[in-house]
Amino acid sequence: MISDYIKKGPDRAPTRSLLYGIGLTEKEIDQPLIGIVNSQNEIVAGHIHLDNIAQAAKIGVAMAGGTPIEFPAIGICDGIAMGHKGMKYPLASRELIADSIEAMAVAHGFDGLVLIPNCDKIVPGMMMAAARLNIPCIVVSGGPMYAGRYNGKTLDYSSCIESVASFKAGIITEDELEHITKEACPGCGSCSGLFTANSMNCMAEALGLALPYNGTIPAYSGARVALGKQAGMRIVDMVKNGLKPRDILTKEAFINAITVDMGMAGSTNTVLHLPAIAHEAGIELELDLFDEISRKTPCLTKLSPSGHHHMEDLHLAGGIPALMKELSKKGLLNLNIITATGKTVGENIKNAEIRDKSVIRTIEKPYRSEGGLAILRGNLAPDGAVVKAAAVAEEMMQHEGPAKVFNSEEEAIEAIFNNKIKKGDVVVIRYEGPKGGPGMREMLSPTSAIAGMGLDKDVALITDGRFSGATRGASIGHVSPEAMEGGPIALIQDGDIISIDITNRRLDVKLSETELEERKKNWKSPEPKVKTGYLARYARMVTSANTGAVLK
């Protein structure tokens, strides 16, 4: 066992003395040492209950003959960080999470890890650590919260943030806004739509690093606690059998995950996180692979923000196993690869079935013939850009309009709320990329403002930043190269005509190459927005969004 190097033999007597000091018995020290990586805290709704999952995992580990030892990981709530300087930190925290788990696991000689995340960057951060360490690891997430209800309507976090714009536009009263605020997030769990947290929890399942139904079992349920116990038992078997993350995280597994992502119309942030996890496993996922898979994968679900269903509906309809079973009927999945269950994908989904065809459609009657995400290229995004096509109104799939250019998210939000954005405009928000932000802030506030003011079928938004999984509308992010690197988005001026053709995967500005080259000669890189601390170091090392915004 890995832990032998910290606990076996006369030379390790000092280490054993410290283990006795924390209350371990000889038998416990002799057993596999399993780290329980718990990202519980009291500020994040998705994480406040994770002690329950950690306790269940510990019980499972002990039942199977292992010794559970808990240690923490940080977790930032994107929703609380949204719309202010705090949003610079969530993506950057992904690297901190991976680094800190690596440090704890190697320094203390753990034989395996149970990873307990739930929200946006914590899930990929933990999976990045698993791929990097390549010691037996299993993910068991905290699960989604239930959707809220108000006046007969289903609510979620995106309903609340869009309602702010509706209030400012005079569509609803302040009293109605407060009622929605109190009901939109009714309890613990990751936000109830198919936003980034739930997308990534489903990706952990589709990759095979988590047990079936990890992505959809509601947070507040006995089944979620039982899943924690099952994960605890499985990790001990994985240690004994030598089943490691890189045995599971093969190129075929990532192709499966991307296929599931397209089939369910997951968050655009998956295009950042899956390549970053793959990078840690020594696998390159090119941006065009996402579009290639999207072109041939039908979209079978329409969950918020693309539609009105939520994660609880997806779970009751059969969850990710049922979705995968349906996709497999078209030969879109590799069923022979191993997963954390010790079984193959095919064995895991063998008995799955759709229980509600209004939530998960059949392969013959999809919501869309293509996947939920699209990769755009053109003279405005030579290295690519990403859009959640499934959440775009049909009339905005092709759009041309004059640019309204802003050098920060705050400037854009002020213009939107002050009615400076008109029908037909294309809002351009730049210097918000991985380097420029720094930290590539999510643009849910401006996109929700546009939607809440009833302009989502008339106004497009493009940015070198990114979007929340809750974003809907013609919102195109990850524009690469970013403005801070002198990409074409840095050269756009007010009034330039932007051409968007999602159907044909194009994003262009109607300027000649000569004009763009002339503007590039006169462009000067602005001063960094942050010059000290972690974000300054992050900005110096982070790569472009099209490569997953990894550190090099």
Coordinates of C-alpha atoms in Angstrom, one line a residue:
M1 CA 0.0 0.0 0.0
I2 CA 1.1 3.6 -0.6
S3 CA 0.7 4.4 3.1
D4 CA 3.4 1.9 4.0
Y5 CA 6.0 4.5 3.3
I6 CA 4.7 6.6 6.3
K7 CA 3.8 3.8 8.7
K8 CA 5.7 0.6 8.3
G9 CA 9.0 -0.5 10.0
P10 CA 11.2 0.8 12.8
D11 CA 12.1 4.0 10.9
R12 CA 8.5 5.0 10.8
A13 CA 7.9 4.7 14.5
P14 CA 7.8 8.6 14.9
T15 CA 5.0 8.7 12.3
R16 CA 3.1 5.9 14.0
S17 CA 3.3 7.8 17.2
L18 CA 1.6 10.8 15.6
L19 CA -1.1 8.5 14.2
Y20 CA -1.6 7.0 17.7
G21 CA -1.8 10.6 18.8
I22 CA -5.0 11.2 16.7
G23 CA -6.6 8.2 18.3
L24 CA -5.9 5.4 15.7
T25 CA -5.5 1.8 16.8
E26 CA -2.9 -0.6 15.5
K27 CA -5.5 -2.2 13.3
E28 CA -6.6 1.1 11.8
I29 CA -3.0 2.1 11.1
D30 CA -2.5 -1.3 9.4
Q31 CA -5.6 -0.9 7.1
P32 CA -5.7 1.3 3.9
L33 CA -5.7 5.0 4.8
I34 CA -8.5 6.7 2.9
G35 CA -8.6 10.5 2.7
I36 CA -12.1 11.9 2.9
V37 CA -11.8 15.2 1.1
N38 CA -14.7 17.3 2.3
S39 CA -15.4 20.8 0.9
Q40 CA -18.1 21.5 3.4
N41 CA -18.5 25.1 4.6
E42 CA -21.3 27.3 6.0
I43 CA -21.5 29.9 3.2
V44 CA -22.3 27.7 0.2
A45 CA -25.8 26.3 -0.1
G46 CA -24.4 23.4 -2.2
H47 CA -21.9 22.6 0.5
I48 CA -23.5 23.2 3.9
H49 CA -24.7 19.6 4.2
L50 CA -21.5 17.9 3.0
D51 CA -20.6 16.7 6.5
N52 CA -23.5 14.3 6.2
I53 CA -22.0 12.9 3.0
A54 CA -18.6 12.7 4.6
Q55 CA -19.9 10.9 7.6
A56 CA -21.6 8.4 5.3
A57 CA -18.4 7.9 3.3
K58 CA -16.5 7.3 6.5
I59 CA -19.0 4.6 7.5
G60 CA -18.7 3.0 4.1
V61 CA -14.9 3.0 4.3
A62 CA -14.9 1.5 7.8
M63 CA -17.5 -1.1 6.7
A64 CA -15.2 -2.3 3.9
G65 CA -12.1 -2.5 6.1
G66 CA -10.4 0.9 5.5
T67 CA -9.5 3.7 7.8
P68 CA -11.2 7.0 6.9
I69 CA -9.3 10.3 7.7
E70 CA -11.0 13.6 6.8
F71 CA -9.4 16.7 5.5
P72 CA -10.9 19.9 4.0
A73 CA -11.0 21.6 0.6
I74 CA -12.1 25.2 -0.1
G75 CA -15.3 25.9 -2.0
I76 CA -16.5 29.3 -3.5
C77 CA -20.1 29.9 -4.3
D78 CA -20.3 31.3 -7.8
G79 CA -23.7 32.7 -7.1
I80 CA -22.5 34.8 -4.1
A81 CA -19.4 35.8 -6.0
M82 CA -21.4 36.9 -9.1
G83 CA -21.4 40.4 -10.4
H84 CA -18.5 41.9 -8.4
K85 CA -14.7 41.5 -7.8
G86 CA -15.2 38.2 -6.0
M87 CA -16.0 36.5 -9.3
K88 CA -12.4 36.7 -10.3
Y89 CA -11.6 33.9 -7.8
P90 CA -13.8 30.9 -8.6
L91 CA -12.1 29.6 -11.7
A92 CA -8.7 30.4 -10.2
S93 CA -9.7 28.4 -7.1
R94 CA -9.9 25.3 -9.3
E95 CA -6.1 25.2 -9.3
L96 CA -5.9 25.9 -5.6
I97 CA -8.2 22.9 -4.9
A98 CA -6.2 20.5 -7.1
D99 CA -2.9 21.7 -5.7
S100 CA -4.0 21.5 -2.0
I101 CA -5.4 17.9 -2.5
E102 CA -2.1 16.9 -4.1
A103 CA -0.1 18.3 -1.3
M104 CA -2.2 16.7 1.4
A105 CA -2.4 13.3 -0.3
V106 CA 1.3 13.0 -1.1
A107 CA 2.5 14.4 2.2
H108 CA 0.4 12.0 4.2
G109 CA 0.6 8.9 2.1
F110 CA -3.1 8.2 1.5
D111 CA -3.9 5.0 -0.3
G112 CA -7.1 6.4 -1.8
L113 CA -9.4 9.4 -1.7
V114 CA -13.2 9.9 -1.5
L115 CA -13.7 13.3 -3.1
I116 CA -16.8 15.2 -1.9
P117 CA -17.5 18.4 -3.9
N118 CA -20.7 19.9 -5.2
C119 CA -20.3 23.2 -6.9
D120 CA -18.9 24.7 -10.0
K121 CA -15.1 24.7 -9.7
I122 CA -14.8 22.3 -6.8
V123 CA -15.9 19.3 -8.8
P124 CA -13.4 19.7 -11.7
G125 CA -10.7 20.8 -9.2
M126 CA -11.1 17.6 -7.3
M127 CA -11.1 15.5 -10.5
M128 CA -8.0 17.3 -11.7
A129 CA -6.3 16.3 -8.5
A130 CA -7.4 12.7 -9.0
A131 CA -6.0 12.5 -12.5
R132 CA -2.8 14.2 -11.4
L133 CA -2.2 12.0 -8.3
N134 CA -3.4 8.8 -10.0
I135 CA -4.1 7.0 -6.8
P136 CA -7.5 5.3 -6.4
C137 CA -10.2 8.0 -6.1
I138 CA -13.9 8.2 -6.3
V139 CA -16.3 11.2 -6.4
V140 CA -19.5 11.5 -4.4
S141 CA -21.1 14.9 -4.8
G142 CA -23.6 16.6 -2.5
G143 CA -26.4 16.5 -5.0
P144 CA -28.8 19.1 -6.5
M145 CA -31.3 21.2 -4.5
Y146 CA -34.9 21.0 -5.2
A147 CA -36.5 23.7 -7.4
G148 CA -38.4 26.5 -5.7
R149 CA -42.1 27.3 -6.2
Y150 CA -43.9 30.7 -6.3
N151 CA -47.4 31.5 -7.6
G152 CA -47.6 28.1 -9.4
K153 CA -44.3 28.7 -11.2
T154 CA -41.1 26.7 -10.8
L155 CA -38.1 28.8 -9.7
D156 CA -34.3 28.4 -9.5
Y157 CA -31.3 30.7 -9.0
S158 CA -31.5 32.0 -12.6
S159 CA -35.2 33.0 -12.0
C160 CA -34.0 35.1 -9.2
I161 CA -31.2 36.9 -11.0
E162 CA -33.4 37.5 -14.1
S163 CA -36.1 38.9 -11.8
V164 CA -33.7 41.7 -10.7
A165 CA -33.8 43.0 -14.3
S166 CA -37.6 42.5 -14.5
F167 CA -37.9 44.7 -11.4
K168 CA -35.7 47.4 -12.8
A169 CA -37.7 47.3 -16.0
G170 CA -41.0 47.7 -14.0
I171 CA -42.3 44.3 -15.0
I172 CA -42.6 43.1 -11.4
T173 CA -42.9 44.8 -8.0
E174 CA -40.2 44.9 -5.3
D175 CA -42.5 42.8 -3.2
E176 CA -42.8 40.1 -5.9
L177 CA -39.0 40.2 -6.3
E178 CA -38.5 39.5 -2.6
H179 CA -41.0 36.6 -2.7
I180 CA -39.0 35.1 -5.6
T181 CA -35.8 35.7 -3.7
K182 CA -37.0 33.7 -0.7
E183 CA -38.4 30.8 -2.7
A184 CA -35.8 30.4 -5.6
C185 CA -33.3 28.4 -3.6
P186 CA -35.4 26.4 -1.0
G187 CA -32.6 24.4 0.7
C188 CA -29.2 22.7 0.5
G189 CA -27.7 21.4 -2.7
S190 CA -26.2 22.6 -5.9
C191 CA -28.6 25.0 -7.8
S192 CA -31.5 23.0 -9.2
G193 CA -31.0 23.7 -13.0
L194 CA -28.5 22.1 -15.3
F195 CA -26.0 24.8 -14.5
T196 CA -22.3 24.2 -14.2
A197 CA -22.3 22.5 -10.8
N198 CA -24.9 19.9 -11.8
S199 CA -23.3 19.6 -15.3
M200 CA -20.0 18.7 -13.8
N201 CA -21.5 16.3 -11.2
C202 CA -23.1 14.5 -14.2
M203 CA -19.8 14.6 -16.0
A204 CA -18.1 12.9 -13.0
E205 CA -20.7 10.1 -13.5
A206 CA -20.4 10.0 -17.3
L207 CA -16.6 9.8 -17.0
G208 CA -16.9 6.8 -14.7
L209 CA -15.2 8.5 -11.7
A210 CA -18.5 8.6 -9.7
L211 CA -21.2 6.0 -9.1
P212 CA -24.4 5.9 -11.2
Y213 CA -26.9 8.7 -10.2
N214 CA -24.2 10.8 -8.6
G215 CA -25.3 13.7 -10.8
T216 CA -29.1 13.6 -10.0
I217 CA -30.0 12.2 -6.6
P218 CA -31.3 15.2 -4.7
A219 CA -29.2 16.5 -1.9
Y220 CA -31.8 16.1 0.7
S221 CA -32.6 12.4 0.4
G222 CA -31.7 9.1 2.0
A223 CA -30.5 7.9 -1.3
R224 CA -27.7 10.6 -1.4
V225 CA -26.5 9.4 2.1
A226 CA -26.6 5.8 0.9
L227 CA -24.5 6.8 -2.2
G228 CA -21.9 8.2 0.2
K229 CA -21.7 4.9 2.0
Q230 CA -21.4 3.0 -1.3
A231 CA -18.6 5.3 -2.5
G232 CA -16.8 4.7 0.8
M233 CA -17.1 0.9 0.3
R234 CA -16.0 1.1 -3.3
I235 CA -12.9 3.1 -2.7
V236 CA -11.5 0.3 -0.4
D237 CA -12.1 -2.2 -3.2
M238 CA -10.5 0.1 -5.7
V239 CA -7.4 0.3 -3.5
K240 CA -7.2 -3.4 -3.1
N241 CA -7.7 -4.0 -6.8
G242 CA -5.4 -1.2 -7.9
L243 CA -8.1 0.7 -9.9
K244 CA -6.7 4.2 -10.5
P245 CA -8.1 7.3 -12.1
R246 CA -6.1 7.0 -15.3
D247 CA -7.5 3.5 -15.8
I248 CA -10.9 5.2 -15.9
L249 CA -10.1 8.6 -17.4
T250 CA -9.2 7.4 -20.9
K251 CA -9.7 9.4 -24.1
E252 CA -12.8 7.2 -24.8
A253 CA -14.2 8.1 -21.4
F254 CA -13.8 11.8 -22.2
I255 CA -15.5 11.3 -25.5
N256 CA -18.4 9.6 -23.7
A257 CA -18.6 12.5 -21.3
I258 CA -18.7 15.1 -24.1
T259 CA -21.4 13.0 -25.8
V260 CA -23.5 13.0 -22.6
D261 CA -22.8 16.7 -22.2
M262 CA -24.1 17.4 -25.7
G263 CA -27.0 15.1 -25.2
M264 CA -28.2 16.9 -22.1
A265 CA -27.2 20.5 -23.1
G266 CA -24.8 21.1 -20.2
S267 CA -23.1 24.3 -19.2
T268 CA -20.6 26.0 -21.5
N269 CA -18.1 25.7 -18.6
T270 CA -17.7 22.0 -19.3
V271 CA -15.6 23.1 -22.3
L272 CA -13.2 24.6 -19.8
H273 CA -13.2 21.9 -17.2
L274 CA -13.1 18.7 -19.2
P275 CA -9.9 19.7 -21.1
A276 CA -8.4 20.7 -17.8
I277 CA -9.1 17.3 -16.2
A278 CA -7.9 15.6 -19.4
H279 CA -4.7 17.7 -19.3
E280 CA -3.9 16.3 -15.8
A281 CA -4.4 12.8 -17.2
G282 CA -2.0 13.5 -20.1
I283 CA -4.8 13.7 -22.7
E284 CA -5.4 16.6 -25.1
L285 CA -9.0 17.5 -25.8
E286 CA -9.1 19.9 -28.7
L287 CA -11.9 22.4 -28.9
D288 CA -13.1 21.1 -32.3
L289 CA -13.7 17.7 -30.7
F290 CA -16.6 19.2 -28.8
D291 CA -18.2 20.5 -32.0
E292 CA -17.5 17.3 -33.9
I293 CA -19.4 15.4 -31.2
S294 CA -22.1 18.0 -31.0
R295 CA -22.8 17.7 -34.7
K296 CA -23.7 14.0 -34.4
T297 CA -25.3 13.9 -30.9
P298 CA -29.0 14.7 -30.5
C299 CA -30.1 16.7 -27.5
L300 CA -32.6 14.7 -25.5
T301 CA -33.3 17.0 -22.5
K302 CA -34.3 20.6 -22.0
L303 CA -33.5 21.5 -18.4
S304 CA -33.3 25.0 -17.0
P305 CA -32.0 27.3 -18.4
S306 CA -32.8 25.8 -21.8
G307 CA -36.2 24.6 -20.6
H308 CA -38.5 24.3 -17.6
H309 CA -37.4 20.9 -16.2
H310 CA -34.9 20.6 -13.2
M311 CA -32.5 18.0 -11.8
E312 CA -35.2 16.4 -9.7
D313 CA -37.2 15.8 -12.9
L314 CA -34.2 14.3 -14.6
H315 CA -33.6 12.0 -11.7
L316 CA -37.2 10.8 -11.6
A317 CA -37.0 10.3 -15.4
G318 CA -34.1 7.8 -15.1
G319 CA -31.1 10.1 -14.6
I320 CA -27.8 9.9 -16.5
P321 CA -27.9 6.1 -16.9
A322 CA -31.2 6.4 -18.8
L323 CA -29.8 9.2 -20.9
M324 CA -26.7 7.2 -21.7
K325 CA -28.7 4.1 -22.5
E326 CA -30.7 6.1 -25.0
L327 CA -27.6 7.7 -26.6
S328 CA -26.1 4.2 -26.8
K329 CA -28.9 3.1 -29.1
K330 CA -27.3 5.3 -31.8
G331 CA -23.8 3.8 -31.1
L332 CA -22.6 7.1 -29.7
L333 CA -21.0 5.7 -26.5
N334 CA -18.1 3.3 -25.8
L335 CA -19.7 0.8 -23.5
N336 CA -16.6 -1.3 -22.9
I337 CA -14.5 1.0 -20.7
I338 CA -14.1 0.5 -16.9
T339 CA -15.7 2.7 -14.3
A340 CA -15.4 3.3 -10.5
T341 CA -18.1 0.6 -10.0
G342 CA -15.5 -2.0 -11.2
K343 CA -17.9 -2.6 -14.1
T344 CA -18.0 -1.3 -17.6
V345 CA -20.3 1.6 -18.8
G346 CA -22.4 -1.0 -20.6
E347 CA -22.9 -3.0 -17.5
N348 CA -23.7 0.1 -15.5
I349 CA -26.5 1.2 -17.8
K350 CA -27.8 -2.2 -18.8
N351 CA -31.0 -2.0 -16.9
A352 CA -31.6 1.7 -17.1
E353 CA -34.7 3.0 -18.8
I354 CA -36.5 6.3 -19.4
R355 CA -39.4 6.7 -17.0
D356 CA -40.6 10.1 -18.3
K357 CA -40.2 10.8 -22.0
S358 CA -41.2 14.4 -21.6
V359 CA -38.0 14.9 -19.6
I360 CA -35.6 12.5 -21.5
R361 CA -36.8 12.2 -25.1
T362 CA -36.1 9.1 -27.2
I363 CA -33.3 9.1 -29.8
E364 CA -36.0 9.1 -32.5
K365 CA -37.7 12.3 -31.2
P366 CA -35.0 14.6 -29.7
Y367 CA -35.4 18.2 -28.7
R368 CA -32.6 19.0 -31.2
S369 CA -30.9 16.9 -33.9
E370 CA -27.6 18.4 -32.6
G371 CA -26.0 18.7 -29.2
G372 CA -26.5 21.6 -26.7
L373 CA -23.2 23.4 -27.3
A374 CA -21.5 24.8 -30.4
I375 CA -18.0 26.0 -31.1
L376 CA -17.8 29.1 -33.3
R377 CA -14.8 30.4 -35.3
G378 CA -14.1 33.3 -37.5
N379 CA -12.0 36.5 -37.7
L380 CA -13.3 37.5 -34.3
A381 CA -12.5 34.2 -32.7
P382 CA -9.7 32.5 -34.6
D383 CA -9.1 30.1 -31.8
G384 CA -12.7 29.5 -31.0
A385 CA -15.7 30.6 -28.9
V386 CA -18.5 28.7 -27.2
V387 CA -22.3 29.1 -27.1
K388 CA -25.0 27.1 -25.5
A389 CA -27.0 26.7 -28.7
A390 CA -29.8 24.8 -27.0
A391 CA -30.6 28.0 -24.9
V392 CA -30.6 30.4 -27.9
A393 CA -33.9 31.6 -29.4
E394 CA -34.4 30.4 -33.0
E395 CA -34.5 34.0 -34.3
M396 CA -31.0 34.6 -32.8
M397 CA -29.3 31.7 -34.4
Q398 CA -28.2 34.1 -37.1
H399 CA -27.8 37.8 -36.2
E400 CA -26.0 40.9 -37.3
G401 CA -25.8 44.1 -35.4
P402 CA -23.6 47.0 -34.3
A403 CA -21.1 46.4 -31.5
K404 CA -21.5 48.2 -28.1
V405 CA -18.1 47.7 -26.6
F406 CA -17.3 47.6 -22.8
N407 CA -14.0 46.9 -21.1
S408 CA -15.5 45.3 -18.0
E409 CA -18.6 43.6 -16.9
E410 CA -19.6 46.5 -14.6
E411 CA -19.6 48.9 -17.5
A412 CA -21.9 46.6 -19.5
I413 CA -24.4 46.1 -16.7
E414 CA -24.7 49.8 -16.1
A415 CA -25.4 50.4 -19.8
I416 CA -28.0 47.6 -19.9
F417 CA -29.9 48.9 -16.8
N418 CA -29.7 52.5 -18.1
N419 CA -31.4 51.4 -21.4
K420 CA -28.4 52.2 -23.5
I421 CA -28.7 48.8 -25.3
K422 CA -31.2 48.7 -28.1
K423 CA -32.7 45.9 -30.1
G424 CA -30.3 44.5 -32.6
D425 CA -27.1 45.5 -30.7
V426 CA -24.3 43.1 -30.0
V427 CA -22.8 43.7 -26.5
V428 CA -19.1 43.1 -26.4
I429 CA -17.5 42.6 -23.0
R430 CA -13.7 42.2 -23.1
Y431 CA -10.6 42.1 -20.9
E432 CA -12.5 39.5 -18.8
G433 CA -10.6 36.4 -20.0
P434 CA -8.4 34.2 -17.9
K435 CA -5.5 36.7 -18.0
G436 CA -7.5 39.9 -18.5
G437 CA -10.1 39.4 -15.7
P438 CA -8.0 37.9 -14.3
G439 CA -10.0 34.8 -13.5
M440 CA -12.5 34.8 -16.4
R441 CA -15.5 36.0 -14.6
E442 CA -18.9 34.6 -15.4
M443 CA -21.3 37.0 -17.1
L444 CA -24.6 35.9 -15.6
S445 CA -25.5 39.3 -14.4
P446 CA -25.4 41.0 -17.9
T447 CA -27.0 38.1 -19.7
S448 CA -29.7 37.8 -17.1
A449 CA -30.3 41.6 -17.3
I450 CA -30.8 41.2 -21.0
A451 CA -33.2 38.3 -20.5
G452 CA -35.0 39.9 -17.6
M453 CA -35.6 43.1 -19.7
G454 CA -37.1 41.0 -22.5
L455 CA -34.2 41.5 -24.9
D456 CA -32.9 38.0 -25.2
K457 CA -34.5 37.5 -28.6
D458 CA -33.1 40.8 -29.9
V459 CA -29.6 41.3 -28.3
A460 CA -26.5 39.2 -28.5
L461 CA -23.5 39.2 -26.1
I462 CA -20.0 38.1 -26.8
T463 CA -17.1 38.1 -24.4
D464 CA -13.7 36.6 -23.7
G465 CA -15.0 35.9 -20.2
R466 CA -17.4 33.0 -19.6
F467 CA -21.0 32.4 -18.6
S468 CA -22.8 30.7 -15.8
G469 CA -24.5 27.5 -16.6
A470 CA -27.7 29.5 -15.8
T471 CA -27.1 31.8 -18.8
R472 CA -29.6 31.7 -21.7
G473 CA -29.8 33.6 -25.0
A474 CA -27.3 34.4 -27.7
S475 CA -24.4 34.6 -25.3
I476 CA -21.1 33.7 -26.8
G477 CA -18.1 33.3 -24.5
H478 CA -14.5 32.0 -24.2
V479 CA -13.6 34.2 -27.3
S480 CA -10.0 33.3 -28.0
P481 CA -7.4 34.7 -28.2
E482 CA -8.6 37.0 -25.4
A483 CA -8.3 40.8 -25.4
M484 CA -5.4 40.8 -23.0
E485 CA -3.4 38.8 -25.5
G486 CA -4.3 41.2 -28.3
G487 CA -6.9 39.0 -29.8
P488 CA -9.3 40.5 -32.4
I489 CA -11.9 41.2 -29.7
A490 CA -9.5 43.8 -28.4
L491 CA -9.7 45.7 -31.7
I492 CA -13.5 46.0 -31.9
Q493 CA -14.9 49.5 -31.8
D494 CA -18.4 50.8 -31.2
G495 CA -20.5 50.5 -34.3
D496 CA -18.5 47.7 -36.0
I497 CA -20.9 45.2 -37.4
I498 CA -20.7 41.8 -35.8
S499 CA -22.0 38.7 -37.7
I500 CA -23.2 35.7 -35.7
D501 CA -24.1 32.5 -37.4
I502 CA -24.5 29.7 -34.9
T503 CA -25.9 27.3 -37.4
N504 CA -22.8 27.5 -39.5
R505 CA -20.5 28.0 -36.5
R506 CA -19.2 31.5 -37.5
L507 CA -18.4 34.6 -35.4
D508 CA -17.0 37.5 -37.5
V509 CA -16.6 41.2 -37.4
K510 CA -17.2 42.9 -40.8
L511 CA -13.8 44.4 -41.1
S512 CA -11.0 43.7 -43.7
E513 CA -7.8 42.0 -42.7
T514 CA -6.0 45.2 -43.6
E515 CA -8.2 47.2 -41.1
L516 CA -7.7 44.6 -38.4
E517 CA -3.9 44.6 -38.9
E518 CA -3.8 48.4 -38.8
R519 CA -5.8 48.5 -35.5
K520 CA -3.5 45.8 -34.1
K521 CA -0.4 48.0 -34.8
N522 CA -2.0 50.8 -32.6
W523 CA -3.2 48.5 -29.8
K524 CA -1.4 48.5 -26.5
S525 CA -1.8 46.0 -23.8
P526 CA -3.5 47.7 -20.8
E527 CA -2.1 47.5 -17.2
P528 CA -3.1 44.3 -15.4
K529 CA -6.2 44.8 -13.2
V530 CA -4.6 42.9 -10.3
K531 CA -0.9 43.3 -9.6
T532 CA -0.4 41.4 -6.3
G533 CA -1.4 38.2 -4.6
Y534 CA -2.6 34.9 -6.0
L535 CA -4.6 36.4 -8.9
A536 CA -1.5 38.2 -10.2
R537 CA 0.5 34.9 -10.2
Y538 CA -2.5 33.2 -11.8
A539 CA -2.7 35.7 -14.6
R540 CA 1.0 35.2 -15.4
M541 CA 0.6 31.4 -15.7
V542 CA -2.9 30.8 -17.1
T543 CA -3.4 29.7 -20.7
S544 CA -6.2 30.6 -23.1
A545 CA -9.8 29.5 -22.6
N546 CA -9.6 27.3 -25.7
T547 CA -7.0 25.1 -23.9
G548 CA -9.1 24.8 -20.7
A549 CA -7.4 27.8 -18.9
V550 CA -4.9 25.5 -17.3
L551 CA -1.7 26.8 -15.6
K552 CA 1.6 26.4 -17.3

